[in-house]
Amino acid sequence: MQKAYQAFSDYLKEKHGEKVYKITIDAGFSCPNRDGTISKGGCIFCDDSGSFSKAHSSELDIKNQVITGINTLNSRFGAKKFLAYFQAFTNTYAPVDKLKKIYDSAFCDERILGISIGTRPDCIDEKKLDLISGYKNPWLELGLQSTHNETLKKINRGHNYECFLEAYKLAKEKGIKVCVHMVLGLEGENREMMLESAKRLARLNIDGIKLHMLTVLEDAPIARLYKEKPFQLLDMRQYCELVCDFLELLPANTTIHRLAGSGYSKTLIAPKWINNKFETLNLIDEIFKQRKTKQGAKFYPECAN
Ligand code: SF4
């Protein structure tokens, strides 16, 4: 069935002639929002894994993480093409010469077609972007979470929207594709605010987006707030309705890298539905079908502000 949105997996399949699999890497980086440089607390939803999905042991060196990822995906799915995804913590948080060694080591197999680097907007500069732009098929995954400065302050992001805009502009000038990470359901954000974020990103014509539901994990600062005074989290239908609202506002060609996940750790406190990835994706499909709309249905560049 044709999706109502431009899934990143379909985009890659079309570009490379077959399915491309992402290999997640933990290169041992830290984050300035956790090590005391900006703050010690981190973003309120961030736990000790720094968003690493832990597909394999992060104790392996990078080359071995890549080889293990290739072998596992090859034997399980017959996978032949891969992207190296530096996922855990802030993957540009080191001097350029060190970054070069780290990124180079991911290209240890000719089946690695490109690189994807997750980071914060305040941890990149021209030299780092020059380095990244020199690799095959480079993507930068920029954490933003909200375009509203009052929210960014509340969630302790340690940077503002203007900082993101500068980083985004610089990355685009270097020819790097940018995927933006956003969180839906942040405390204090109503539907209008979230859709305002969608319109702002639509106006920027971003290359890709990952949407996350706000999640309460045991080791994250938000857990304490939630236990002290439990607040309302979106239920699955509310989240899926918002996802559809959001995607309708984006241009039809923005690639959708993520809408739902699974495998949340045993430290998950709420919402419990978050692990039902396929049910969530099916509901998004169903809502689009009921609405008879799709990604881009409400994208009007002139109205995007
Ligand atoms: S920037 Fe990323 S790694 Fe750092 S505290 Fe926030 S979510 Fe965690």
Short mmCIF file of C-alpha atoms and ligand atoms in Angstrom, two decimals:
data_model
loop_
_atom_site.label_atom_id
_atom_site.label_comp_id
_atom_site.label_asym_id
_atom_site.label_seq_id
_atom_site.Cartn_x
_atom_site.Cartn_y
_atom_site.Cartn_z
CA MET A 1 0.00 0.00 0.00
CA GLN A 2 1.30 3.45 -0.92
CA LYS A 3 2.17 5.42 2.21
CA ALA A 4 0.54 8.80 2.82
CA TYR A 5 3.99 10.16 3.58
CA GLN A 6 7.50 10.06 2.11
CA ALA A 7 9.12 7.38 4.29
CA PHE A 8 12.91 7.69 4.46
CA SER A 9 13.21 3.94 3.84
CA ASP A 10 11.36 4.34 0.51
CA TYR A 11 13.51 7.32 -0.42
CA LEU A 12 16.68 5.28 0.20
CA LYS A 13 15.31 2.28 -1.69
CA GLU A 14 14.56 4.43 -4.71
CA LYS A 15 17.95 6.15 -4.55
CA HIS A 16 20.06 3.01 -4.05
CA GLY A 17 17.97 0.40 -5.84
CA GLU A 18 17.26 -1.72 -2.75
CA LYS A 19 16.52 -1.44 0.94
CA VAL A 20 19.24 0.33 2.93
CA TYR A 21 19.69 -0.50 6.62
CA LYS A 22 20.98 1.83 9.32
CA ILE A 23 23.70 0.58 11.66
CA THR A 24 23.61 2.42 14.98
CA ILE A 25 26.95 3.35 16.52
CA ASP A 26 27.98 4.50 19.97
CA ALA A 27 31.35 6.19 19.44
CA GLY A 28 31.79 7.00 23.12
CA PHE A 29 30.94 10.69 22.88
CA SER A 30 29.57 12.67 25.78
CA CYS A 31 27.25 15.67 25.63
CA PRO A 32 27.94 19.26 26.78
CA ASN A 33 24.46 19.33 28.24
CA ARG A 34 25.37 16.48 30.58
CA ASP A 35 29.08 16.91 31.35
CA GLY A 36 28.71 20.33 32.97
CA THR A 37 29.87 22.45 30.01
CA ILE A 38 26.30 23.70 29.49
CA SER A 39 24.59 21.82 32.29
CA LYS A 40 24.87 18.60 34.25
CA GLY A 41 21.19 17.71 34.08
CA GLY A 42 20.75 17.11 30.35
CA CYS A 43 17.48 17.47 28.49
CA ILE A 44 14.66 16.46 30.80
CA PHE A 45 13.73 13.38 28.77
CA CYS A 46 17.32 12.11 28.23
CA ASP A 47 18.37 8.99 30.13
CA ASP A 48 21.81 7.45 30.56
CA SER A 49 21.81 5.93 27.06
CA GLY A 50 21.81 9.38 25.37
CA SER A 51 19.19 8.14 22.87
CA PHE A 52 21.22 5.09 21.84
CA SER A 53 18.98 2.26 20.69
CA LYS A 54 21.52 -0.38 21.78
CA ALA A 55 21.18 -2.70 18.79
CA HIS A 56 24.49 -4.20 19.90
CA SER A 57 27.13 -3.68 22.53
CA SER A 58 28.58 -0.18 22.69
CA GLU A 59 31.71 -1.71 24.21
CA LEU A 60 32.92 -2.79 20.77
CA ASP A 61 35.13 -0.37 18.85
CA ILE A 62 33.50 1.42 15.93
CA LYS A 63 34.78 -0.94 13.24
CA ASN A 64 33.47 -3.92 15.18
CA GLN A 65 30.11 -2.26 15.81
CA VAL A 66 29.82 -1.74 12.05
CA ILE A 67 30.89 -5.30 11.16
CA THR A 68 28.59 -6.79 13.80
CA GLY A 69 25.72 -4.65 12.50
CA ILE A 70 26.37 -5.70 8.89
CA ASN A 71 26.60 -9.41 9.76
CA THR A 72 23.50 -9.38 11.95
CA LEU A 73 21.34 -7.50 9.43
CA ASN A 74 22.69 -9.57 6.56
CA SER A 75 21.90 -12.91 8.17
CA ARG A 76 18.50 -11.74 9.45
CA PHE A 77 17.21 -9.83 6.42
CA GLY A 78 19.72 -10.45 3.62
CA ALA A 79 20.73 -6.77 3.94
CA LYS A 80 23.39 -5.61 1.48
CA LYS A 81 23.52 -1.82 1.80
CA PHE A 82 23.98 0.25 4.94
CA LEU A 83 24.26 3.71 6.45
CA ALA A 84 26.51 4.25 9.47
CA TYR A 85 24.46 6.12 12.07
CA PHE A 86 26.34 7.83 14.90
CA GLN A 87 23.47 7.93 17.34
CA ALA A 88 24.47 8.03 21.01
CA PHE A 89 24.90 11.42 22.70
CA THR A 90 26.51 14.31 20.74
CA ASN A 91 28.49 12.97 17.81
CA THR A 92 30.34 16.16 16.85
CA TYR A 93 31.54 16.89 20.38
CA ALA A 94 35.31 16.58 19.78
CA PRO A 95 38.06 18.33 17.80
CA VAL A 96 37.96 17.88 14.03
CA ASP A 97 41.03 15.60 13.79
CA LYS A 98 39.50 13.21 16.32
CA LEU A 99 36.15 13.32 14.55
CA LYS A 100 37.86 12.43 11.27
CA LYS A 101 39.40 9.29 12.75
CA ILE A 102 36.07 8.28 14.25
CA TYR A 103 33.98 8.84 11.11
CA ASP A 104 36.65 7.27 8.84
CA SER A 105 36.55 4.07 10.84
CA ALA A 106 32.86 3.59 10.00
CA PHE A 107 33.77 3.23 6.32
CA CYS A 108 35.49 -0.09 6.92
CA ASP A 109 33.30 -1.98 4.45
CA GLU A 110 32.36 -0.98 0.91
CA ARG A 111 28.71 -1.74 1.66
CA ILE A 112 28.57 1.39 3.86
CA LEU A 113 26.93 3.89 1.50
CA GLY A 114 26.86 6.93 3.72
CA ILE A 115 26.93 8.47 7.14
CA SER A 116 24.36 9.97 9.46
CA ILE A 117 25.49 12.02 12.46
CA GLY A 118 23.26 12.92 15.39
CA THR A 119 24.19 16.09 17.24
CA ARG A 120 23.14 19.36 18.87
CA PRO A 121 23.01 22.63 16.91
CA ASP A 122 25.52 24.30 19.25
CA CYS A 123 28.16 21.62 18.65
CA ILE A 124 28.96 22.20 15.01
CA ASP A 125 31.07 24.74 13.18
CA GLU A 126 32.32 25.32 9.68
CA LYS A 127 35.36 23.01 9.99
CA LYS A 128 33.30 20.11 11.32
CA LEU A 129 30.74 20.58 8.57
CA ASP A 130 33.50 20.71 5.93
CA LEU A 131 34.69 17.34 7.24
CA ILE A 132 31.20 15.82 7.23
CA SER A 133 30.39 17.15 3.76
CA GLY A 134 33.39 15.22 2.38
CA TYR A 135 31.82 11.81 3.14
CA LYS A 136 29.46 9.90 0.86
CA ASN A 137 25.76 10.73 1.33
CA PRO A 138 26.16 12.80 4.51
CA TRP A 139 23.19 13.46 6.78
CA LEU A 140 23.19 15.57 9.91
CA GLU A 141 20.53 14.73 12.49
CA LEU A 142 19.94 17.92 14.45
CA GLY A 143 18.12 17.72 17.78
CA LEU A 144 15.72 20.62 18.14
CA GLN A 145 12.57 19.18 19.83
CA SER A 146 10.59 22.44 19.70
CA THR A 147 10.88 25.76 17.88
CA HIS A 148 9.57 27.63 20.96
CA ASN A 149 12.24 29.15 23.16
CA GLU A 150 10.09 28.99 26.29
CA THR A 151 9.76 25.22 25.78
CA LEU A 152 13.47 24.78 25.03
CA LYS A 153 14.18 26.48 28.33
CA LYS A 154 11.71 24.30 30.22
CA ILE A 155 13.20 21.08 28.86
CA ASN A 156 16.75 22.31 29.57
CA ARG A 157 17.99 22.07 25.98
CA GLY A 158 20.71 24.63 26.61
CA HIS A 159 20.27 26.31 23.21
CA ASN A 160 17.55 28.34 21.55
CA TYR A 161 15.77 28.21 18.20
CA GLU A 162 18.03 30.90 16.73
CA CYS A 163 21.04 28.67 17.42
CA PHE A 164 19.33 25.89 15.47
CA LEU A 165 18.62 28.25 12.57
CA GLU A 166 22.29 29.23 12.31
CA ALA A 167 23.47 25.61 12.41
CA TYR A 168 20.86 24.59 9.87
CA LYS A 169 21.85 27.36 7.46
CA LEU A 170 25.53 26.47 7.74
CA ALA A 171 24.88 22.77 7.12
CA LYS A 172 22.77 23.53 4.06
CA GLU A 173 25.47 25.85 2.69
CA LYS A 174 27.87 22.90 2.92
CA GLY A 175 25.48 20.67 0.96
CA ILE A 176 24.66 18.40 3.91
CA LYS A 177 21.16 16.98 4.23
CA VAL A 178 19.52 17.78 7.56
CA CYS A 179 17.02 15.67 9.49
CA VAL A 180 15.42 17.50 12.43
CA HIS A 181 14.37 15.72 15.64
CA MET A 182 11.16 16.97 17.26
CA VAL A 183 9.20 15.86 20.32
CA LEU A 184 5.41 16.00 20.47
CA GLY A 185 3.54 16.31 23.75
CA LEU A 186 6.07 18.42 25.64
CA GLU A 187 4.60 19.93 28.78
CA GLY A 188 3.21 23.41 28.17
CA GLU A 189 2.89 22.94 24.42
CA ASN A 190 -0.61 22.92 22.98
CA ARG A 191 -1.64 21.76 19.51
CA GLU A 192 -1.25 25.27 18.05
CA MET A 193 2.34 25.52 19.28
CA MET A 194 3.30 22.14 17.87
CA LEU A 195 1.73 22.96 14.53
CA GLU A 196 3.47 26.34 14.58
CA SER A 197 6.73 24.36 14.81
CA ALA A 198 5.63 22.30 11.80
CA LYS A 199 4.99 25.49 9.81
CA ARG A 200 8.37 26.94 10.72
CA LEU A 201 10.16 23.75 9.63
CA ALA A 202 8.05 23.62 6.46
CA ARG A 203 9.19 27.12 5.60
CA LEU A 204 12.82 26.02 5.99
CA ASN A 205 12.16 23.11 3.61
CA ILE A 206 14.07 20.67 5.81
CA ASP A 207 15.25 17.44 4.18
CA GLY A 208 13.99 15.08 6.85
CA ILE A 209 12.27 14.79 10.20
CA LYS A 210 12.04 12.40 13.14
CA LEU A 211 9.00 12.77 15.38
CA HIS A 212 9.12 11.43 18.93
CA MET A 213 6.45 11.11 21.58
CA LEU A 214 7.49 12.56 24.94
CA THR A 215 8.55 9.57 27.01
CA VAL A 216 9.24 9.25 30.74
CA LEU A 217 12.21 6.98 31.44
CA GLU A 218 13.37 6.03 34.92
CA ASP A 219 16.87 7.55 34.62
CA ALA A 220 15.77 10.82 33.01
CA PRO A 221 15.17 14.07 34.96
CA ILE A 222 11.54 14.08 33.82
CA ALA A 223 10.91 10.93 35.91
CA ARG A 224 11.22 12.85 39.17
CA LEU A 225 8.82 15.55 37.98
CA TYR A 226 6.37 12.92 36.78
CA LYS A 227 6.48 11.00 40.05
CA GLU A 228 6.05 14.15 42.14
CA LYS A 229 3.15 15.40 40.08
CA PRO A 230 2.03 13.08 37.29
CA PHE A 231 1.03 15.09 34.24
CA GLN A 232 -1.12 14.12 31.32
CA LEU A 233 0.73 12.46 28.43
CA LEU A 234 -0.77 12.05 24.98
CA ASP A 235 -2.54 8.78 24.35
CA MET A 236 -1.80 6.85 21.17
CA ARG A 237 -4.69 8.34 19.21
CA GLN A 238 -3.89 11.91 20.26
CA TYR A 239 -0.26 11.42 19.24
CA CYS A 240 -1.20 9.88 15.88
CA GLU A 241 -3.71 12.66 15.13
CA LEU A 242 -0.99 15.22 15.86
CA VAL A 243 1.51 13.38 13.67
CA CYS A 244 -0.96 13.55 10.77
CA ASP A 245 -1.63 17.26 11.45
CA PHE A 246 2.12 17.87 11.48
CA LEU A 247 2.86 15.94 8.28
CA GLU A 248 0.02 17.61 6.40
CA LEU A 249 1.82 20.93 6.94
CA LEU A 250 5.22 19.74 5.70
CA PRO A 251 6.25 19.74 2.04
CA ALA A 252 5.46 16.42 0.31
CA ASN A 253 9.15 15.70 -0.32
CA THR A 254 10.41 16.03 3.28
CA THR A 255 11.63 12.55 4.15
CA ILE A 256 10.07 11.00 7.26
CA HIS A 257 12.75 9.13 9.20
CA ARG A 258 10.75 8.11 12.23
CA LEU A 259 7.24 8.36 13.63
CA ALA A 260 7.21 5.54 16.18
CA GLY A 261 9.64 3.27 17.97
CA SER A 262 9.77 0.05 19.92
CA GLY A 263 12.04 -1.69 22.34
CA TYR A 264 11.91 1.01 25.00
CA SER A 265 13.87 -0.27 27.93
CA LYS A 266 12.67 -1.75 31.16
CA THR A 267 13.10 1.76 32.59
CA LEU A 268 10.03 3.01 30.71
CA ILE A 269 7.56 4.64 33.11
CA ALA A 270 5.06 6.15 30.66
CA PRO A 271 3.33 6.05 28.27
CA LYS A 272 3.15 2.28 28.05
CA TRP A 273 1.66 2.31 24.54
CA ILE A 274 4.93 3.70 23.16
CA ASN A 275 6.34 0.20 22.53
CA ASN A 276 3.51 -0.66 20.10
CA LYS A 277 5.35 0.57 17.03
CA PHE A 278 3.29 -1.22 14.40
CA GLU A 279 -0.04 -0.40 16.02
CA THR A 280 1.03 3.28 16.12
CA LEU A 281 2.10 3.30 12.47
CA ASN A 282 -1.10 1.51 11.45
CA LEU A 283 -3.21 4.07 13.26
CA ILE A 284 -1.37 6.91 11.48
CA ASP A 285 -2.13 5.20 8.13
CA GLU A 286 -5.77 4.76 9.16
CA ILE A 287 -6.19 8.42 10.18
CA PHE A 288 -4.74 9.64 6.88
CA LYS A 289 -7.12 7.29 5.09
CA GLN A 290 -10.13 8.55 7.05
CA ARG A 291 -9.15 12.16 6.44
CA LYS A 292 -8.41 11.48 2.77
CA THR A 293 -5.26 13.58 3.12
CA LYS A 294 -1.50 12.99 3.07
CA GLN A 295 1.81 14.67 3.81
CA GLY A 296 1.86 18.11 2.20
CA ALA A 297 -1.95 18.40 1.96
CA LYS A 298 -1.87 21.67 3.89
CA PHE A 299 1.56 22.90 2.86
CA TYR A 300 1.33 26.33 1.33
CA PRO A 301 4.78 28.00 1.29
CA GLU A 302 3.24 31.47 1.39
CA CYS A 303 1.23 30.56 4.51
CA ALA A 304 4.02 28.73 6.28
CA ASN A 305 4.79 31.69 8.51
S1 SF4 B 1 21.47 16.91 23.71
FE1 SF4 B 1 20.98 14.75 23.36
S2 SF4 B 1 22.48 13.59 24.55
FE2 SF4 B 1 22.57 15.71 25.27
S3 SF4 B 1 21.23 15.78 27.07
FE3 SF4 B 1 19.98 16.38 25.30
S4 SF4 B 1 19.06 14.49 24.47
FE4 SF4 B 1 20.73 13.91 25.89
#
